[in-house]
Amino acid sequence: MPAQASPAGTGIRGRLDIRRLARPAERRPDVASPGAPGPRDVADLRRGVVYLESAPRAAFDEREPGRAVMDQRNERFVPHVLAVMVGTLVDFPNNDRTYHNVFSLSRARRFDLGRYAAGKSKAVRMDRPGVVRVFCDIHSHMNAFVLVFNHPFFDVTEDDGRYVLPAVPAGTYSVVGWYEGEPRLTRSVVVPASGWAEADLVVP
Amino acid sequence: MFAEPAAAQLLPEQPLSIAGGRVVIGAEITGTFAPDDPGFYNYTSYEFSALRNFRLGVSAELRANDYVQVLGEVRLDQGHLFEAYGLFVRVRPWPRRRFDLQAGRIPPTFGAMTRSAYGSGNILIGQPLAYQYLASIRPDALPSNSDDLLRMRGRGWLSNFPVGNAAAGPGLPMVNTSRWDTGVQAHGVFSLFEWTGAVSTGSLSDPRVRDNNSGRQLAGRLVARPHASMVLGASASRGAWLSRTLETEVPSAADVPHARQVAFGGDAEYSAGRVLVRGEVIRSTWDMPRVTTPAIGDALVATSVLVEGRYKVMPGFYLAARGDRIDYSEILGSRLRNTWDADTWRLEAGAGYSVTRNIMLKGAWQRNRRDGGRVRHDDLVAAQVLYWF
């Protein structure tokens, strides 16, 4: 959720309706293994992100950097999608039985946390806006997204697609629906001086 | 604002999932480039250099249900050598338990490096000596005496002996990863331990689809993970290694089916933070039937020692090195005493750079030394491009 106090009753809200959910990444067929791998959780791919393509100038004022968590559990990143503001410190605790090695080669943030065991945690500061694709060097099916914004007008949807962008000043905006790596659609929305603008977005 | 680069979407980056996840397909494409290897240090039993190869490997898993899966891998090597590298059925009698039975052309049981000797699992480009370097001995041809064997020191890439198949051909590595054996394998995980046992057709040096000697190989491996950072393994294998075609060529024909390759291995891996270190020791013996004098006598022994490590310098970039050697036991010829093959050692150092998560460039420098053969030292530079999904 954006790190901003929300004056009651203004902004944009609605649903991001994803008609065809992506399939979670499969394990690579490990033909060279003498046995089947152990059980794992599959990523929850029901959630997308809705955000303003551009924001009013006041939105870029300096803010206290926040802190967020992307957990590692049963060979899965939790949550699968995280949206934060620039400057946020993201913790990657390992709450699994095995080693993990979290890394990203994204232009927005390259990092490699190395291998660390259960009970340990390492953190990365997200200092540039963009999409940071997160992987595990040991388990190739583990992947997640961190979306880094330079304004507070974004929201990760609920499981049913609902989203809320509170405290958006009156005006006309482009609202973007993002899902699994790319913006899927953009829609123009007029925000009134008081009350909510309703905007449902459908990703076919 | 957040569009992914178009290039990143041209190639699959995850395994292909078909029929609702019942069929999963992955692939690995590797192009390896190096100058000529005049000492044949990197030659494999398929008679090509591991440093000069184009390989396409496609692996597939068919999940019939929770109890039965079929797994296979086909490979195209050198652009023309095409075969089913592995093809087996996996049965899980109790899907909730870590216990499997596998039958068919099964993955190797022995050793720590069988899964990391090539491609994305390999931190360098060259393969570990024990898994690739060819000694002179062959399953279809025998030296008539110790002088014949000493004459072939350092000639494993193309050896010939007077008994059996007289045509020149490649010898055998200690552990052959160029192809897989055919048989039945059981595998289980219990607490900190993982165990594997197999009965198969060939031997460690000479895995086979078709049996050539009515012998059976027994192989086992035990792995312990006392801590997340540490893996300890022990392997053993025993199998008939000579072809029955030699029975008519050897005076003591009974020796042929009883000739065994016996191998033991111990390995360890430590990883933490940016560091990965592995080590492995393998000792293999091959029984040799007596033909004429001076007889070879005791079983031939080869001992390999390997240490390798990787250090991640920065995201997407690492440095790696491997020290590796094989020592052979001595035999007595008519005029001198010497090792039955030329002791060989290799130092390889290199780097890997990930262009994307699944596209990698590797470069390596390799120094090979051998105390026998026509070419006793060889320094090579190699490059590799690797893509997998």
XYZ file of C-alpha atoms in Angstrom:
593
model
C 0.000 0.000 0.000
C 1.224 3.514 -0.683
C 2.798 5.184 2.312
C 0.454 8.150 2.502
C -2.303 9.259 4.789
C -5.606 9.123 2.951
C -8.188 11.850 3.357
C -11.454 9.998 3.592
C -13.636 9.617 0.565
C -11.509 10.742 -2.358
C -9.481 9.013 -5.028
C -9.860 6.166 -7.495
C -11.115 2.671 -6.787
C -12.376 -0.330 -8.672
C -11.347 -3.809 -9.808
C -8.591 -5.123 -11.961
C -10.280 -8.107 -13.562
C -7.709 -10.566 -14.902
C -9.580 -12.970 -17.150
C -6.717 -15.407 -17.733
C -4.434 -15.949 -14.785
C -0.850 -16.809 -15.567
C 0.413 -20.247 -14.562
C 2.991 -20.399 -11.781
C 6.485 -21.261 -12.977
C 7.134 -24.973 -13.110
C 10.251 -26.636 -11.846
C 12.600 -27.486 -14.674
C 12.369 -31.205 -15.451
C 15.232 -32.513 -13.358
C 16.024 -35.577 -15.405
C 19.448 -35.913 -13.786
C 18.006 -36.267 -10.304
C 17.757 -39.751 -8.808
C 14.380 -38.869 -7.340
C 11.511 -36.436 -7.309
C 12.021 -33.138 -5.519
C 10.253 -32.407 -2.268
C 6.934 -30.600 -1.971
C 6.729 -26.865 -2.546
C 4.154 -24.080 -2.571
C 3.190 -22.499 -5.865
C 3.083 -18.763 -6.312
C -0.250 -16.963 -5.948
C -0.714 -15.112 -9.246
C -4.111 -13.541 -8.623
C -2.808 -10.100 -7.841
C -1.845 -7.260 -10.108
C -0.894 -3.653 -9.527
C -2.851 -0.526 -10.396
C -1.065 2.813 -10.493
C -1.135 6.311 -11.934
C 1.102 6.678 -14.952
C 1.945 10.200 -13.898
C 1.232 11.928 -10.634
C 0.667 15.468 -9.423
C 3.862 17.330 -8.536
C 3.251 17.263 -4.790
C 3.391 13.503 -4.900
C 7.164 13.622 -5.387
C 7.880 15.423 -2.115
C 10.504 13.808 0.136
C 9.096 11.074 2.352
C 10.490 8.934 5.104
C 11.640 5.686 3.441
C 9.534 2.751 4.468
C 10.279 -0.919 5.033
C 8.701 -3.974 3.397
C 9.114 -7.724 3.514
C 9.344 -10.379 0.819
C 9.471 -13.714 2.604
C 10.840 -17.046 1.358
C 8.647 -19.961 2.357
C 8.516 -23.488 0.997
C 10.341 -22.501 -2.220
C 8.110 -19.499 -2.842
C 8.479 -15.734 -2.496
C 5.656 -14.263 -0.416
C 4.158 -12.006 -1.650
C 4.671 -12.694 -5.336
C 4.159 -9.004 -6.090
C 5.334 -6.197 -3.857
C 4.890 -2.504 -4.631
C 6.962 0.074 -2.743
C 8.167 3.624 -3.001
C 11.690 4.624 -3.905
C 13.971 4.406 -0.882
C 12.107 1.515 0.719
C 14.222 -1.141 2.382
C 12.948 -4.594 1.425
C 13.799 -7.444 3.793
C 14.204 -10.938 2.370
C 13.996 -13.298 5.348
C 14.553 -16.996 4.687
C 11.815 -18.874 6.518
C 12.331 -22.077 4.584
C 14.027 -25.389 5.326
C 16.702 -24.899 2.686
C 19.242 -22.406 1.468
C 18.164 -19.661 -0.887
C 20.092 -17.114 -2.923
C 17.966 -14.081 -3.754
C 19.175 -12.012 -6.679
C 18.030 -9.616 -9.384
C 19.626 -8.539 -12.647
C 17.013 -5.863 -13.345
C 18.128 -2.458 -14.501
C 16.162 -0.816 -11.703
C 18.147 -2.714 -9.055
C 20.886 -5.326 -9.460
C 21.733 -7.265 -6.349
C 22.815 -10.706 -5.203
C 22.332 -11.560 -1.550
C 24.331 -14.783 -1.722
C 23.332 -18.018 -0.054
C 21.859 -17.819 3.405
C 20.076 -20.276 5.607
C 16.747 -20.454 7.360
C 16.325 -17.886 10.105
C 18.589 -15.366 8.370
C 17.461 -12.211 6.592
C 19.072 -9.709 4.252
C 17.775 -6.394 3.002
C 17.988 -4.346 -0.199
C 17.180 -0.669 -0.594
C 15.132 0.012 -3.722
C 16.619 3.308 -4.816
C 15.324 3.676 -8.384
C 11.834 3.414 -9.867
C 11.151 0.420 -12.078
C 10.384 -3.277 -12.039
C 12.782 -5.455 -10.075
C 12.489 -9.123 -11.001
C 13.565 -11.275 -8.099
C 14.834 -14.839 -8.468
C 16.534 -17.557 -6.473
C 19.817 -18.842 -7.855
C 19.200 -22.297 -6.395
C 15.514 -22.822 -7.215
C 14.869 -21.636 -10.758
C 11.078 -21.735 -10.366
C 11.146 -19.106 -7.613
C 10.429 -15.643 -8.947
C 8.688 -12.477 -7.817
C 8.299 -8.800 -8.648
C 9.066 -5.644 -6.732
C 7.566 -2.548 -8.372
C 9.282 0.613 -7.228
C 7.417 3.918 -7.626
C 8.495 7.502 -7.215
C 4.981 8.552 -6.206
C 2.468 7.088 -3.745
C -0.433 6.435 -6.132
C -0.318 2.665 -6.545
C -1.918 -0.377 -5.010
C -1.465 -4.138 -5.177
C -4.909 -5.587 -5.778
C -6.716 -7.902 -3.416
C -7.251 -11.516 -4.428
C -10.565 -10.525 -6.029
C -8.965 -7.660 -7.958
C -10.150 -4.758 -5.840
C -7.858 -1.774 -5.507
C -7.934 1.679 -3.935
C -5.854 4.731 -4.834
C -6.750 7.181 -2.070
C -6.182 10.943 -1.913
C -5.720 11.509 -5.626
C -6.233 15.244 -6.297
C -8.982 16.249 -8.702
C -7.978 15.971 -12.357
C -7.635 13.613 -15.284
C -5.187 10.689 -14.962
C -4.010 7.630 -16.833
C -4.592 4.583 -14.659
C -2.468 1.559 -15.535
C -3.288 -2.073 -14.832
C -0.103 -4.122 -14.512
C 0.053 -7.911 -14.338
C 2.921 -10.412 -14.340
C 5.689 -8.316 -15.776
C 3.995 -5.800 -17.984
C 1.401 -3.041 -18.088
C -1.654 -4.690 -19.632
C -3.942 -1.711 -20.150
C -4.224 2.020 -19.551
C -7.409 3.937 -18.980
C -8.137 7.621 -18.590
C -9.996 8.475 -15.376
C -11.448 11.795 -14.235
C -11.231 12.356 -10.476
C -13.846 14.744 -9.109
C -13.119 17.414 -6.477
C -14.918 15.251 -3.923
C -15.931 11.616 -3.917
C -14.529 8.561 -5.654
C -13.838 7.871 -9.292
C -14.772 4.282 -10.113
C -12.571 2.543 -12.650
C -12.822 -1.151 -13.423
C -10.072 -2.507 -15.644
C -10.397 -5.765 -17.577
C -7.344 -7.687 -18.736
C -8.592 -10.143 -21.382
C 6.876 3.288 -17.256
C 7.293 -0.376 -16.318
C 7.433 -2.115 -19.673
C 9.910 -4.951 -19.827
C 12.463 -4.780 -22.635
C 11.051 -6.513 -25.694
C 14.159 -8.676 -26.117
C 13.553 -10.279 -22.767
C 10.228 -11.595 -24.009
C 11.446 -13.212 -27.221
C 12.840 -16.320 -25.546
C 11.088 -18.496 -22.996
C 12.433 -17.995 -19.512
C 10.412 -20.646 -17.729
C 9.843 -24.293 -18.637
C 6.982 -24.787 -21.078
C 3.910 -26.157 -19.380
C 1.437 -28.087 -21.533
C -1.842 -29.845 -20.823
C -2.435 -28.086 -17.550
C 1.019 -28.831 -16.226
C 0.982 -32.548 -17.074
C 3.809 -32.069 -19.538
C 6.720 -29.793 -18.688
C 9.530 -29.138 -21.156
C 12.848 -27.484 -20.496
C 15.857 -26.962 -22.688
C 19.488 -25.983 -22.586
C 21.466 -24.744 -25.566
C 25.225 -24.510 -25.250
C 27.803 -23.285 -27.724
C 31.403 -23.891 -26.669
C 34.351 -22.508 -28.589
C 38.055 -23.205 -28.222
C 41.111 -23.697 -30.398
C 42.266 -27.178 -31.373
C 43.293 -29.392 -28.451
C 46.384 -31.187 -29.803
C 46.785 -33.224 -26.630
C 43.157 -34.406 -26.695
C 42.852 -33.532 -23.026
C 39.202 -32.596 -23.426
C 38.186 -35.441 -25.704
C 35.140 -37.401 -24.649
C 34.148 -40.987 -25.334
C 32.022 -39.651 -28.188
C 35.232 -38.633 -29.941
C 34.802 -34.900 -29.818
C 36.233 -32.174 -27.657
C 34.077 -30.971 -24.791
C 35.492 -27.509 -25.501
C 34.314 -27.462 -29.128
C 30.699 -28.382 -29.155
C 27.203 -27.203 -29.931
C 24.718 -28.954 -27.690
C 20.954 -28.770 -27.622
C 19.378 -30.672 -24.767
C 15.621 -30.914 -24.385
C 14.233 -32.479 -21.228
C 10.631 -33.366 -20.606
C 8.551 -34.586 -17.724
C 5.215 -36.264 -18.261
C 3.179 -36.327 -15.066
C 0.605 -39.047 -15.524
C -0.482 -38.675 -11.903
C 1.040 -38.336 -8.432
C 2.311 -41.904 -8.635
C 3.844 -42.148 -12.090
C 5.967 -39.795 -14.138
C 7.989 -40.342 -17.294
C 11.154 -38.288 -17.717
C 13.462 -38.044 -20.662
C 16.146 -35.975 -22.241
C 17.256 -35.915 -25.842
C 20.513 -34.303 -26.853
C 22.017 -33.095 -30.040
C 25.784 -32.924 -29.756
C 28.193 -31.580 -32.346
C 25.166 -30.653 -34.432
C 24.670 -34.254 -35.594
C 24.980 -36.750 -32.725
C 21.395 -37.208 -31.579
C 20.289 -39.585 -28.832
C 17.949 -40.149 -25.939
C 20.354 -39.392 -23.140
C 17.924 -40.397 -20.434
C 14.487 -41.987 -20.573
C 12.887 -43.560 -17.544
C 9.692 -44.020 -15.628
C 9.523 -42.763 -12.057
C 7.129 -44.453 -9.659
C 6.255 -42.915 -6.310
C 4.346 -45.558 -4.341
C 3.632 -43.083 -1.548
C 3.506 -39.596 -3.085
C 3.706 -37.887 0.294
C 6.954 -39.655 1.113
C 10.335 -38.958 -0.431
C 10.761 -42.384 -1.959
C 11.048 -43.135 -5.679
C 11.675 -46.060 -7.982
C 13.069 -45.307 -11.425
C 13.512 -47.709 -14.320
C 14.914 -47.247 -17.798
C 17.878 -45.227 -18.912
C 18.438 -43.788 -15.457
C 20.500 -40.874 -14.125
C 23.904 -41.663 -12.636
C 23.986 -42.890 -9.062
C 27.690 -42.394 -8.444
C 29.473 -39.152 -7.677
C 28.792 -35.525 -6.917
C 29.676 -34.034 -10.281
C 27.489 -36.095 -12.586
C 24.867 -33.338 -12.612
C 27.265 -30.426 -12.750
C 29.783 -31.598 -15.320
C 28.305 -29.679 -18.235
C 26.295 -26.610 -19.052
C 24.467 -24.554 -16.460
C 25.532 -26.782 -13.583
C 29.198 -26.401 -14.402
C 30.867 -23.363 -12.886
C 33.573 -23.583 -15.577
C 33.672 -24.906 -19.138
C 35.923 -27.962 -19.004
C 34.611 -31.082 -17.358
C 36.185 -32.652 -14.280
C 38.936 -35.045 -15.358
C 37.439 -38.092 -13.643
C 34.224 -37.653 -15.614
C 35.731 -36.974 -19.013
C 39.437 -37.713 -19.428
C 40.005 -40.942 -21.337
C 42.436 -43.544 -20.053
C 43.712 -46.049 -22.604
C 41.772 -49.123 -21.403
C 38.813 -50.292 -23.474
C 35.947 -52.726 -22.890
C 36.383 -54.395 -26.290
C 40.172 -54.701 -26.523
C 42.877 -55.891 -24.154
C 46.617 -55.437 -23.891
C 48.257 -58.835 -24.148
C 50.785 -57.823 -21.524
C 51.987 -54.871 -19.482
C 54.214 -53.609 -22.309
C 51.170 -53.175 -24.551
C 49.497 -51.118 -21.863
C 52.571 -48.984 -21.154
C 52.876 -48.268 -24.867
C 49.479 -46.544 -24.741
C 50.268 -44.179 -21.864
C 48.708 -40.788 -22.614
C 46.911 -42.164 -25.683
C 43.425 -42.671 -24.265
C 41.770 -40.599 -26.963
C 42.737 -43.247 -29.541
C 44.198 -46.422 -28.119
C 44.620 -49.843 -29.675
C 45.503 -53.233 -28.265
C 46.231 -56.564 -29.918
C 43.561 -58.661 -28.194
C 39.956 -58.236 -29.280
C 38.961 -55.289 -31.422
C 42.253 -54.286 -33.038
C 40.882 -51.053 -34.494
C 41.965 -47.854 -32.761
C 39.258 -46.269 -30.631
C 38.637 -44.089 -27.589
C 39.388 -45.413 -24.121
C 37.349 -45.034 -20.967
C 36.990 -42.306 -18.351
C 36.764 -43.223 -14.686
C 33.128 -42.114 -14.620
C 31.357 -41.691 -17.916
C 28.828 -38.869 -18.082
C 28.571 -38.850 -21.867
C 25.766 -41.370 -21.629
C 23.606 -42.966 -18.975
C 23.189 -46.543 -17.871
C 20.095 -48.705 -18.145
C 18.559 -50.285 -15.078
C 16.524 -49.748 -11.946
C 17.141 -47.160 -9.248
C 15.666 -46.553 -5.819
C 15.959 -43.238 -4.038
C 14.826 -41.953 -0.700
C 15.213 -39.090 1.736
C 15.216 -39.629 5.461
C 15.863 -36.735 7.817
C 19.324 -35.353 6.957
C 20.134 -38.255 4.666
C 19.466 -38.962 1.025
C 20.245 -42.378 -0.387
C 20.262 -43.877 -3.863
C 20.830 -47.452 -4.996
C 20.835 -48.871 -8.502
C 21.238 -52.082 -10.458
C 22.195 -51.458 -14.057
C 23.588 -52.964 -17.230
C 26.959 -51.358 -17.767
C 29.758 -50.158 -15.569
C 30.789 -46.768 -14.232
C 33.213 -46.248 -17.122
C 30.957 -47.776 -19.735
C 27.218 -47.182 -19.179
C 25.150 -49.124 -21.694
C 21.727 -49.523 -23.220
C 22.403 -53.029 -24.496
C 24.163 -55.462 -22.199
C 27.542 -56.663 -23.464
C 28.602 -59.093 -20.763
C 25.626 -60.396 -18.743
C 27.137 -58.608 -15.749
C 25.309 -56.169 -13.534
C 26.494 -53.003 -11.916
C 25.559 -52.271 -8.327
C 25.901 -48.635 -7.341
C 24.989 -46.681 -4.262
C 25.268 -43.185 -2.933
C 24.602 -41.651 0.466
C 24.350 -37.904 0.976
C 24.195 -36.150 4.337
C 23.298 -32.524 4.939
C 24.359 -31.865 8.521
C 23.888 -28.133 7.967
C 22.335 -26.030 5.229
C 25.797 -24.920 4.142
C 27.304 -28.403 3.984
C 26.742 -31.464 1.810
C 28.735 -34.656 2.362
C 28.524 -37.597 -0.009
C 29.886 -41.106 -0.398
C 29.500 -43.297 -3.471
C 30.359 -46.846 -4.442
C 29.985 -48.909 -7.573
C 30.881 -52.416 -8.751
C 30.206 -53.799 -12.206
C 31.511 -56.055 -14.975
C 33.305 -53.900 -17.509
C 34.667 -56.130 -20.265
C 32.718 -57.210 -23.332
C 31.921 -60.884 -23.724
C 33.464 -60.705 -27.220
C 36.821 -60.982 -25.455
C 36.014 -64.394 -24.008
C 37.138 -66.152 -27.181
C 40.346 -64.115 -27.269
C 41.656 -64.718 -23.780
C 43.237 -68.002 -22.679
C 41.638 -67.787 -19.264
C 38.219 -66.922 -20.671
C 36.674 -67.263 -17.258
C 38.502 -64.110 -16.187
C 36.522 -61.913 -18.568
C 33.052 -62.033 -16.997
C 34.651 -61.731 -13.572
C 36.628 -58.625 -14.462
C 35.111 -55.827 -12.413
C 35.384 -52.110 -12.182
C 35.082 -51.150 -8.528
C 34.952 -47.497 -7.509
C 34.587 -45.523 -4.315
C 34.094 -41.799 -4.009
C 33.831 -39.180 -1.315
C 32.734 -35.605 -1.830
C 31.929 -32.453 0.089
C 30.367 -29.114 -0.717
C 30.316 -25.937 1.328
C 28.429 -22.820 0.352
C 27.642 -19.621 2.156
C 27.150 -16.053 1.040
C 29.118 -15.519 -2.161
C 31.288 -18.609 -1.836
C 30.841 -22.146 -3.118
C 33.559 -24.790 -2.641
C 33.429 -28.429 -3.718
C 35.843 -31.308 -3.462
C 35.755 -34.907 -4.573
C 38.048 -37.924 -4.391
C 37.404 -41.039 -6.503
C 39.345 -44.282 -6.560
C 38.588 -46.808 -9.282
C 40.050 -50.241 -9.993
C 39.671 -52.367 -13.119
C 40.451 -56.094 -13.106
C 42.561 -57.144 -16.087
C 42.618 -60.742 -17.351
C 46.045 -62.274 -17.895
C 46.904 -62.965 -21.524
C 50.699 -63.302 -21.854
C 53.749 -62.234 -19.880
C 54.856 -59.831 -18.576
C 51.410 -59.983 -17.029
C 49.790 -56.839 -15.713
C 49.187 -58.551 -12.406
C 47.144 -56.563 -9.941
C 44.041 -54.595 -10.842
C 44.675 -51.221 -12.442
C 44.024 -48.288 -10.144
C 43.195 -44.663 -10.889
C 42.717 -42.012 -8.220
C 41.283 -38.590 -8.943
C 41.220 -35.540 -6.704
C 39.252 -32.402 -7.486
C 38.781 -29.078 -5.723
C 36.736 -26.271 -7.239
C 35.340 -22.998 -6.052
C 33.249 -20.067 -7.145
C 33.117 -16.532 -5.824
C 30.397 -14.078 -6.813
C 32.131 -10.787 -7.324
C 28.986 -8.801 -8.108
C 25.417 -9.508 -9.220
C 25.595 -11.596 -12.375
C 29.370 -11.994 -12.365
C 31.520 -14.664 -10.736
C 35.036 -16.019 -10.774
C 35.762 -19.738 -10.544
C 38.694 -22.119 -10.451
C 39.264 -25.861 -10.395
C 42.308 -27.969 -9.632
C 42.051 -31.523 -10.784
C 44.305 -34.543 -11.179
C 44.307 -38.269 -11.908
C 47.075 -40.564 -10.721
C 47.471 -44.101 -12.009
C 49.032 -47.115 -10.294
C 52.352 -48.542 -11.406
C 52.843 -51.756 -13.339
C 56.006 -53.635 -14.248
C 56.897 -53.936 -17.911
C 59.700 -56.025 -19.386
C 62.127 -53.115 -19.191
C 60.747 -50.555 -16.779
C 58.228 -49.853 -14.065
C 55.802 -47.024 -14.732
C 52.240 -45.879 -14.195
C 49.867 -47.745 -16.510
C 48.612 -44.447 -17.897
C 50.151 -41.002 -17.749
C 49.360 -39.050 -14.587
C 47.342 -36.034 -15.662
C 46.449 -32.777 -13.993
C 44.479 -29.730 -14.944
C 44.101 -26.219 -13.619
C 41.166 -24.225 -14.928
C 40.189 -20.695 -14.039
C 37.432 -18.606 -15.498
C 34.513 -16.299 -15.101
C 30.804 -16.311 -15.767
C 28.577 -13.369 -16.642
C 24.780 -13.547 -16.692
C 23.364 -11.362 -19.454
C 19.942 -12.282 -18.132
C 19.008 -14.863 -15.533
C 19.095 -17.654 -18.117
C 21.594 -16.417 -20.683
C 25.170 -16.774 -19.564
C 28.590 -16.160 -21.028
C 31.589 -18.031 -19.680
C 35.262 -17.730 -20.364
C 37.996 -20.003 -19.095
C 41.694 -20.646 -19.332
C 42.827 -24.212 -18.935
C 46.302 -25.604 -18.273
C 46.742 -29.336 -18.835
C 49.803 -31.379 -17.939
C 50.558 -35.067 -18.419
C 53.705 -37.099 -17.775
C 53.416 -39.168 -20.922
C 52.041 -39.225 -24.425
C 53.027 -37.175 -27.452
C 51.685 -33.845 -26.182
C 52.600 -33.334 -22.567
C 51.196 -29.908 -21.975
C 48.421 -27.861 -23.421
C 47.182 -24.380 -22.520
C 43.746 -23.532 -23.870
C 41.315 -20.655 -23.777
C 37.617 -21.394 -24.181
C 34.350 -19.480 -24.337
C 30.804 -20.659 -23.854
C 27.365 -19.217 -24.509
C 24.564 -20.820 -22.569
C 20.799 -20.413 -22.655
C 18.324 -22.430 -20.656
C 14.718 -22.452 -19.651
